[in-house]
Amino acid sequence: MATLRIPNRNVTLRHPSALRQFLDARGIVHERWSAGSDLAFASTNEQVLAAYDHVLKPFMEKGGYQTVDVIRVDGNTPNLEVIREKFIREHTHSEDEVRVFVEGQGLFWFHMDGHDDEVFALLCEQDDLISVPANTKHWFDLGDSPNVCAIRIFTNQAGWVPHYTNSGIDQRYHW
Ligand SMILES: [Fe+2]
């Protein structure tokens, strides 16, 4: 279950209903999914997609999503530092960024224009679905020991191109 942290207010939210209320107020979709079958450690991409197919398919049909893939990042990933750098700088996308965490964890940082420039972090773990709304400033922190497997759901993969803000705000916050 995800944990939400608001560093500037020294607040941490763990209770599902408090967390849901906070995210709802900001237009951020968070759901809890569960695999339809047990997934072995380091399952293939096909096994991952098959295990979540019962929730994935209706979600995609309802939301008009077109494509899906599986991403894995860990200490053995080639070009790890390049990938880390790409994710960890504040950016936006022209479409929603939808991820379902399957293994490991990752930290989504949000920077909300309409809420006093508030910055908060959502630690996502197995079975957390998060949808970062289009044009919302955010960055993704893999942490010091990257280990994450996630399903990525797209309306159009071209819409996921990051538009960097170059604000430098990402350097003021740490996992
Ligand atoms: Fe992003």
PDB file of C-alpha atoms and ligand atoms in Angstrom:
ATOM      1  CA  MET A   1       0.000   0.000   0.000  1.00  0.00           C
ATOM      2  CA  ALA A   2       1.300   3.411  -0.965  1.00  0.00           C
ATOM      3  CA  THR A   3       2.579   5.927   1.592  1.00  0.00           C
ATOM      4  CA  LEU A   4       2.258   9.669   1.057  1.00  0.00           C
ATOM      5  CA  ARG A   5       4.732  12.155   2.470  1.00  0.00           C
ATOM      6  CA  ILE A   6       4.490  15.974   2.500  1.00  0.00           C
ATOM      7  CA  PRO A   7       7.984  17.013   3.591  1.00  0.00           C
ATOM      8  CA  ASN A   8       7.315  20.749   4.025  1.00  0.00           C
ATOM      9  CA  ARG A   9       4.454  20.028   6.434  1.00  0.00           C
ATOM     10  CA  ASN A  10       6.132  17.073   8.093  1.00  0.00           C
ATOM     11  CA  VAL A  11       3.069  14.968   7.338  1.00  0.00           C
ATOM     12  CA  THR A  12       2.889  11.290   6.372  1.00  0.00           C
ATOM     13  CA  LEU A  13      -0.376   9.633   5.304  1.00  0.00           C
ATOM     14  CA  ARG A  14      -0.681   5.868   5.419  1.00  0.00           C
ATOM     15  CA  HIS A  15      -4.345   5.270   6.037  1.00  0.00           C
ATOM     16  CA  PRO A  16      -6.012   4.303   2.740  1.00  0.00           C
ATOM     17  CA  SER A  17      -9.021   6.614   3.123  1.00  0.00           C
ATOM     18  CA  ALA A  18      -6.893   9.647   4.090  1.00  0.00           C
ATOM     19  CA  LEU A  19      -4.575   8.965   1.221  1.00  0.00           C
ATOM     20  CA  ARG A  20      -7.457   8.536  -1.237  1.00  0.00           C
ATOM     21  CA  GLN A  21      -9.095  11.770  -0.119  1.00  0.00           C
ATOM     22  CA  PHE A  22      -5.839  13.713  -0.515  1.00  0.00           C
ATOM     23  CA  LEU A  23      -5.181  12.359  -4.012  1.00  0.00           C
ATOM     24  CA  ASP A  24      -8.823  12.709  -5.143  1.00  0.00           C
ATOM     25  CA  ALA A  25      -8.743  16.420  -4.243  1.00  0.00           C
ATOM     26  CA  ARG A  26      -5.806  16.804  -6.628  1.00  0.00           C
ATOM     27  CA  GLY A  27      -7.231  14.760  -9.488  1.00  0.00           C
ATOM     28  CA  ILE A  28      -4.732  11.946  -9.024  1.00  0.00           C
ATOM     29  CA  VAL A  29      -6.125   8.446  -9.526  1.00  0.00           C
ATOM     30  CA  HIS A  30      -4.885   5.769  -7.141  1.00  0.00           C
ATOM     31  CA  GLU A  31      -6.238   2.226  -7.109  1.00  0.00           C
ATOM     32  CA  ARG A  32      -5.249  -1.055  -5.543  1.00  0.00           C
ATOM     33  CA  TRP A  33      -5.032  -3.919  -8.009  1.00  0.00           C
ATOM     34  CA  SER A  34      -4.241  -7.540  -7.395  1.00  0.00           C
ATOM     35  CA  ALA A  35      -2.735 -10.135  -9.663  1.00  0.00           C
ATOM     36  CA  GLY A  36      -5.148 -12.886 -10.691  1.00  0.00           C
ATOM     37  CA  SER A  37      -2.439 -15.494 -10.226  1.00  0.00           C
ATOM     38  CA  ASP A  38       0.729 -15.744  -8.172  1.00  0.00           C
ATOM     39  CA  LEU A  39       3.672 -14.199  -9.924  1.00  0.00           C
ATOM     40  CA  ALA A  40       7.077 -15.767  -9.461  1.00  0.00           C
ATOM     41  CA  PHE A  41       9.973 -13.394  -8.787  1.00  0.00           C
ATOM     42  CA  ALA A  42      11.266 -11.968 -12.083  1.00  0.00           C
ATOM     43  CA  SER A  43       8.316 -13.202 -14.148  1.00  0.00           C
ATOM     44  CA  THR A  44       8.386 -12.523 -17.866  1.00  0.00           C
ATOM     45  CA  ASN A  45       6.548  -9.502 -19.232  1.00  0.00           C
ATOM     46  CA  GLU A  46       3.917 -11.800 -20.733  1.00  0.00           C
ATOM     47  CA  GLN A  47       3.319 -13.465 -17.353  1.00  0.00           C
ATOM     48  CA  VAL A  48       2.972 -10.060 -15.682  1.00  0.00           C
ATOM     49  CA  LEU A  49       0.422  -8.849 -18.233  1.00  0.00           C
ATOM     50  CA  ALA A  50      -1.497 -12.134 -18.079  1.00  0.00           C
ATOM     51  CA  ALA A  51      -1.696 -12.000 -14.271  1.00  0.00           C
ATOM     52  CA  TYR A  52      -3.304  -8.541 -14.344  1.00  0.00           C
ATOM     53  CA  ASP A  53      -5.342  -9.029 -17.514  1.00  0.00           C
ATOM     54  CA  HIS A  54      -8.656  -9.299 -15.606  1.00  0.00           C
ATOM     55  CA  VAL A  55      -8.260  -5.704 -14.329  1.00  0.00           C
ATOM     56  CA  LEU A  56      -6.075  -4.343 -17.089  1.00  0.00           C
ATOM     57  CA  LYS A  57      -8.455  -5.045 -19.947  1.00  0.00           C
ATOM     58  CA  PRO A  58     -11.568  -3.361 -18.439  1.00  0.00           C
ATOM     59  CA  PHE A  59      -9.455  -0.419 -17.215  1.00  0.00           C
ATOM     60  CA  MET A  60      -8.031   0.134 -20.715  1.00  0.00           C
ATOM     61  CA  GLU A  61     -11.398  -0.212 -22.420  1.00  0.00           C
ATOM     62  CA  LYS A  62     -13.040   2.243 -20.033  1.00  0.00           C
ATOM     63  CA  GLY A  63     -10.218   4.804 -20.254  1.00  0.00           C
ATOM     64  CA  GLY A  64      -9.591   4.483 -23.993  1.00  0.00           C
ATOM     65  CA  TYR A  65      -6.007   3.328 -23.474  1.00  0.00           C
ATOM     66  CA  GLN A  66      -4.337   1.773 -26.502  1.00  0.00           C
ATOM     67  CA  THR A  67      -1.053   0.157 -25.515  1.00  0.00           C
ATOM     68  CA  VAL A  68       0.676  -1.395 -22.564  1.00  0.00           C
ATOM     69  CA  ASP A  69       4.178  -2.595 -21.743  1.00  0.00           C
ATOM     70  CA  VAL A  70       6.258  -3.714 -18.768  1.00  0.00           C
ATOM     71  CA  ILE A  71       9.333  -1.893 -17.496  1.00  0.00           C
ATOM     72  CA  ARG A  72      11.956  -3.288 -15.125  1.00  0.00           C
ATOM     73  CA  VAL A  73      14.769  -1.319 -13.583  1.00  0.00           C
ATOM     74  CA  ASP A  74      17.270  -2.747 -11.134  1.00  0.00           C
ATOM     75  CA  GLY A  75      20.995  -2.658 -10.400  1.00  0.00           C
ATOM     76  CA  ASN A  76      21.722  -4.734 -13.519  1.00  0.00           C
ATOM     77  CA  THR A  77      19.813  -2.509 -15.957  1.00  0.00           C
ATOM     78  CA  PRO A  78      22.090  -1.222 -18.727  1.00  0.00           C
ATOM     79  CA  ASN A  79      22.426   2.569 -18.768  1.00  0.00           C
ATOM     80  CA  LEU A  80      20.952   2.766 -15.273  1.00  0.00           C
ATOM     81  CA  GLU A  81      22.340   6.237 -14.627  1.00  0.00           C
ATOM     82  CA  VAL A  82      20.920   7.560 -17.908  1.00  0.00           C
ATOM     83  CA  ILE A  83      17.493   6.150 -17.021  1.00  0.00           C
ATOM     84  CA  ARG A  84      17.664   7.495 -13.480  1.00  0.00           C
ATOM     85  CA  GLU A  85      18.572  10.959 -14.767  1.00  0.00           C
ATOM     86  CA  LYS A  86      15.707  10.898 -17.272  1.00  0.00           C
ATOM     87  CA  PHE A  87      13.142  10.089 -14.583  1.00  0.00           C
ATOM     88  CA  ILE A  88      14.394  12.228 -11.713  1.00  0.00           C
ATOM     89  CA  ARG A  89      14.187  15.674 -13.329  1.00  0.00           C
ATOM     90  CA  GLU A  90      10.908  17.533 -12.985  1.00  0.00           C
ATOM     91  CA  HIS A  91       8.767  17.181 -16.115  1.00  0.00           C
ATOM     92  CA  THR A  92       5.248  16.985 -17.510  1.00  0.00           C
ATOM     93  CA  HIS A  93       3.572  14.889 -20.212  1.00  0.00           C
ATOM     94  CA  SER A  94       0.753  15.746 -22.590  1.00  0.00           C
ATOM     95  CA  GLU A  95      -1.119  12.612 -21.494  1.00  0.00           C
ATOM     96  CA  ASP A  96      -1.721  10.874 -18.165  1.00  0.00           C
ATOM     97  CA  GLU A  97       1.146   8.695 -16.914  1.00  0.00           C
ATOM     98  CA  VAL A  98      -0.402   5.439 -15.695  1.00  0.00           C
ATOM     99  CA  ARG A  99       1.666   2.848 -13.836  1.00  0.00           C
ATOM    100  CA  VAL A 100       0.837  -0.341 -11.969  1.00  0.00           C
ATOM    101  CA  PHE A 101       3.590  -1.487  -9.629  1.00  0.00           C
ATOM    102  CA  VAL A 102       4.237  -5.206  -9.802  1.00  0.00           C
ATOM    103  CA  GLU A 103       7.491  -5.665  -7.875  1.00  0.00           C
ATOM    104  CA  GLY A 104       9.757  -3.432  -5.833  1.00  0.00           C
ATOM    105  CA  GLN A 105       8.982   0.223  -5.282  1.00  0.00           C
ATOM    106  CA  GLY A 106       9.451   3.743  -6.593  1.00  0.00           C
ATOM    107  CA  LEU A 107       8.752   7.266  -5.403  1.00  0.00           C
ATOM    108  CA  PHE A 108       6.584   9.615  -7.458  1.00  0.00           C
ATOM    109  CA  TRP A 109       7.110  13.269  -6.544  1.00  0.00           C
ATOM    110  CA  PHE A 110       4.340  15.727  -7.388  1.00  0.00           C
ATOM    111  CA  HIS A 111       4.576  19.517  -7.618  1.00  0.00           C
ATOM    112  CA  MET A 112       1.098  21.008  -7.683  1.00  0.00           C
ATOM    113  CA  ASP A 113       0.702  24.491  -9.168  1.00  0.00           C
ATOM    114  CA  GLY A 114      -2.851  24.945  -7.943  1.00  0.00           C
ATOM    115  CA  HIS A 115      -2.141  24.002  -4.334  1.00  0.00           C
ATOM    116  CA  ASP A 116       0.352  26.631  -3.107  1.00  0.00           C
ATOM    117  CA  ASP A 117       3.172  24.958  -5.036  1.00  0.00           C
ATOM    118  CA  GLU A 118       2.855  22.013  -2.714  1.00  0.00           C
ATOM    119  CA  VAL A 119       5.318  19.127  -3.149  1.00  0.00           C
ATOM    120  CA  PHE A 120       4.565  15.610  -1.971  1.00  0.00           C
ATOM    121  CA  ALA A 121       5.837  12.110  -2.608  1.00  0.00           C
ATOM    122  CA  LEU A 122       3.921   8.887  -3.086  1.00  0.00           C
ATOM    123  CA  LEU A 123       5.860   5.713  -2.374  1.00  0.00           C
ATOM    124  CA  CYS A 124       4.332   3.129  -4.707  1.00  0.00           C
ATOM    125  CA  GLU A 125       4.570  -0.589  -4.050  1.00  0.00           C
ATOM    126  CA  GLN A 126       3.173  -3.855  -5.377  1.00  0.00           C
ATOM    127  CA  ASP A 127      -0.436  -3.533  -6.651  1.00  0.00           C
ATOM    128  CA  ASP A 128      -0.548   0.279  -6.541  1.00  0.00           C
ATOM    129  CA  LEU A 129      -1.962   1.903  -9.673  1.00  0.00           C
ATOM    130  CA  ILE A 130      -1.160   5.578 -10.027  1.00  0.00           C
ATOM    131  CA  SER A 131      -2.233   7.960 -12.772  1.00  0.00           C
ATOM    132  CA  VAL A 132      -0.303  11.223 -12.946  1.00  0.00           C
ATOM    133  CA  PRO A 133      -2.642  13.681 -14.691  1.00  0.00           C
ATOM    134  CA  ALA A 134      -1.478  15.212 -17.990  1.00  0.00           C
ATOM    135  CA  ASN A 135       0.488  18.453 -17.542  1.00  0.00           C
ATOM    136  CA  THR A 136       1.140  17.821 -13.831  1.00  0.00           C
ATOM    137  CA  LYS A 137       4.709  18.529 -12.756  1.00  0.00           C
ATOM    138  CA  HIS A 138       6.312  15.416 -11.345  1.00  0.00           C
ATOM    139  CA  TRP A 139       9.453  13.301 -11.217  1.00  0.00           C
ATOM    140  CA  PHE A 140      10.195   9.683 -10.390  1.00  0.00           C
ATOM    141  CA  ASP A 141      12.856   8.623  -7.920  1.00  0.00           C
ATOM    142  CA  LEU A 142      14.275   5.101  -8.230  1.00  0.00           C
ATOM    143  CA  GLY A 143      16.166   5.441  -4.945  1.00  0.00           C
ATOM    144  CA  ASP A 144      19.702   4.346  -4.128  1.00  0.00           C
ATOM    145  CA  SER A 145      19.045   0.661  -4.850  1.00  0.00           C
ATOM    146  CA  PRO A 146      16.662   0.632  -7.833  1.00  0.00           C
ATOM    147  CA  ASN A 147      14.294  -2.315  -7.931  1.00  0.00           C
ATOM    148  CA  VAL A 148      11.017  -1.856  -9.704  1.00  0.00           C
ATOM    149  CA  CYS A 149       8.807  -3.659 -12.175  1.00  0.00           C
ATOM    150  CA  ALA A 150       5.753  -1.786 -13.410  1.00  0.00           C
ATOM    151  CA  ILE A 151       3.097  -2.007 -16.098  1.00  0.00           C
ATOM    152  CA  ARG A 152       2.867   1.156 -18.199  1.00  0.00           C
ATOM    153  CA  ILE A 153      -0.477   2.000 -19.794  1.00  0.00           C
ATOM    154  CA  PHE A 154      -0.608   4.492 -22.659  1.00  0.00           C
ATOM    155  CA  THR A 155      -3.197   6.297 -24.739  1.00  0.00           C
ATOM    156  CA  ASN A 156      -0.423   7.048 -27.190  1.00  0.00           C
ATOM    157  CA  GLN A 157       3.233   6.411 -26.414  1.00  0.00           C
ATOM    158  CA  ALA A 158       4.197   9.680 -28.097  1.00  0.00           C
ATOM    159  CA  GLY A 159       2.229  11.492 -25.399  1.00  0.00           C
ATOM    160  CA  TRP A 160       4.597  10.195 -22.774  1.00  0.00           C
ATOM    161  CA  VAL A 161       7.575  12.242 -24.033  1.00  0.00           C
ATOM    162  CA  PRO A 162       8.850  14.229 -21.025  1.00  0.00           C
ATOM    163  CA  HIS A 163       8.800  18.011 -21.173  1.00  0.00           C
ATOM    164  CA  TYR A 164      11.425  19.112 -18.673  1.00  0.00           C
ATOM    165  CA  THR A 165      10.808  22.211 -16.588  1.00  0.00           C
ATOM    166  CA  ASN A 166      14.491  22.652 -15.618  1.00  0.00           C
ATOM    167  CA  SER A 167      13.265  24.215 -12.369  1.00  0.00           C
ATOM    168  CA  GLY A 168      15.842  22.344 -10.271  1.00  0.00           C
ATOM    169  CA  ILE A 169      13.177  21.733  -7.608  1.00  0.00           C
ATOM    170  CA  ASP A 170      13.801  17.968  -7.855  1.00  0.00           C
ATOM    171  CA  GLN A 171      17.226  18.485  -6.286  1.00  0.00           C
ATOM    172  CA  ARG A 172      15.721  19.907  -3.108  1.00  0.00           C
ATOM    173  CA  TYR A 173      13.828  16.730  -2.227  1.00  0.00           C
ATOM    174  CA  HIS A 174      15.195  13.295  -1.464  1.00  0.00           C
ATOM    175  CA  TRP A 175      13.789   9.840  -0.871  1.00  0.00           C
TER     176      TRP A 175
HETATM  177 FE    FE B   1       6.738  11.169 -16.028  1.00  0.00          FE
END
